[in-house]
Short mmCIF file of C-alpha atoms in Angstrom, two decimals:
data_model
loop_
_atom_site.label_atom_id
_atom_site.label_comp_id
_atom_site.label_asym_id
_atom_site.label_seq_id
_atom_site.Cartn_x
_atom_site.Cartn_y
_atom_site.Cartn_z
CA THR W 1 3.44 22.52 4.61
CA LYS W 2 6.37 20.55 3.20
CA ASN W 3 5.18 21.32 -0.34
CA VAL W 4 4.75 25.00 0.54
CA GLN W 5 8.27 25.16 1.94
CA GLY W 6 9.55 23.65 -1.31
CA TYR W 7 7.76 26.30 -3.36
CA LEU W 8 9.05 29.07 -1.12
CA ALA W 9 12.59 27.73 -1.43
CA PHE W 10 12.17 27.64 -5.22
CA LEU W 11 11.04 31.29 -5.26
CA GLU W 12 13.92 32.24 -2.98
CA MET W 13 16.34 30.68 -5.48
CA ARG W 14 14.65 32.22 -8.56
CA LEU W 15 14.68 35.70 -7.06
CA ALA W 16 18.38 35.66 -6.16
CA GLY W 17 20.00 38.69 -7.75
CA LYS W 18 16.72 39.98 -9.20
CA ASP W 19 14.28 42.69 -8.24
CA TYR W 20 11.32 40.81 -9.70
CA LEU W 21 10.58 37.40 -11.20
CA MET W 22 11.60 38.56 -14.68
CA GLY W 23 14.57 40.62 -13.51
CA LYS W 24 14.22 44.39 -13.25
CA ILE W 25 10.70 44.57 -14.71
CA PHE W 26 7.56 44.24 -12.58
CA THR W 27 4.99 42.00 -14.32
CA VAL W 28 1.56 40.57 -13.61
CA ALA W 29 3.36 37.42 -12.41
CA ASP W 30 4.83 39.47 -9.56
CA ALA W 31 1.42 40.83 -8.60
CA TYR W 32 -0.01 37.31 -8.46
CA CYS W 33 3.01 35.92 -6.62
CA PHE W 34 2.75 38.73 -4.07
CA VAL W 35 -0.86 37.88 -3.29
CA VAL W 36 -0.30 34.13 -3.04
CA VAL W 37 2.87 34.35 -0.94
CA ASN W 38 1.18 36.80 1.41
CA TRP W 39 -1.37 34.11 2.23
CA THR W 40 1.39 32.52 4.33
CA GLN W 41 0.73 35.06 7.08
CA TRP W 42 -2.84 33.77 7.51
CA LEU W 43 -1.69 30.16 7.33
CA GLY W 44 0.93 30.57 10.04
CA ILE W 45 3.84 29.85 7.70
CA SER W 46 6.97 31.81 8.55
CA LEU W 47 9.05 33.46 5.87
CA ASP W 48 11.91 34.20 8.25
CA GLU W 49 14.35 31.87 6.50
CA TYR W 50 13.61 33.40 3.08
CA LYS W 51 15.44 36.74 3.21
CA THR W 52 15.39 37.30 -0.56
CA LEU W 53 11.68 36.52 -0.77
CA LYS W 54 10.92 38.85 2.12
CA ALA W 55 12.86 41.67 0.43
CA TYR W 56 10.94 40.99 -2.79
CA LEU W 57 7.61 41.25 -0.97
CA ALA W 58 8.73 44.49 0.67
CA ARG W 59 9.67 45.96 -2.74
CA ILE W 60 6.23 45.16 -4.10
CA LEU W 61 4.48 46.44 -0.99
CA ALA W 62 6.35 49.74 -1.34
CA ARG W 63 4.94 50.32 -4.84
CA PRO W 64 2.48 53.27 -4.85
CA ALA W 65 -0.29 51.28 -6.57
CA VAL W 66 -0.02 48.51 -3.98
CA GLN W 67 -0.09 51.05 -1.16
CA LYS W 68 -3.22 52.58 -2.67
CA VAL W 69 -4.98 49.19 -2.82
CA TYR W 70 -3.96 48.38 0.74
CA GLN W 71 -5.34 51.71 1.91
CA GLU W 72 -8.60 51.37 -0.03
CA GLU W 73 -9.12 47.80 1.18
CA GLY W 74 -8.23 48.64 4.79
CA LEU W 75 -5.37 46.16 4.83
CA GLN W 76 -2.92 48.34 6.73
#
């Protein structure tokens, strides 16, 4: 998990002051990052110390298309 924590810290730093990885624009990189970072919940890795990353995930989760997928896949 040390490597994972390093990657999470890197994302936390890269997202500082941005809405998405590329700034204000949502890209496919954000969709992929969202999926991969969400795996932490099934691996028992806490995101509590990564406030910026958690806000980023919440922004993506709030997107209508993501909500639709979550509903269709029974993820909520």
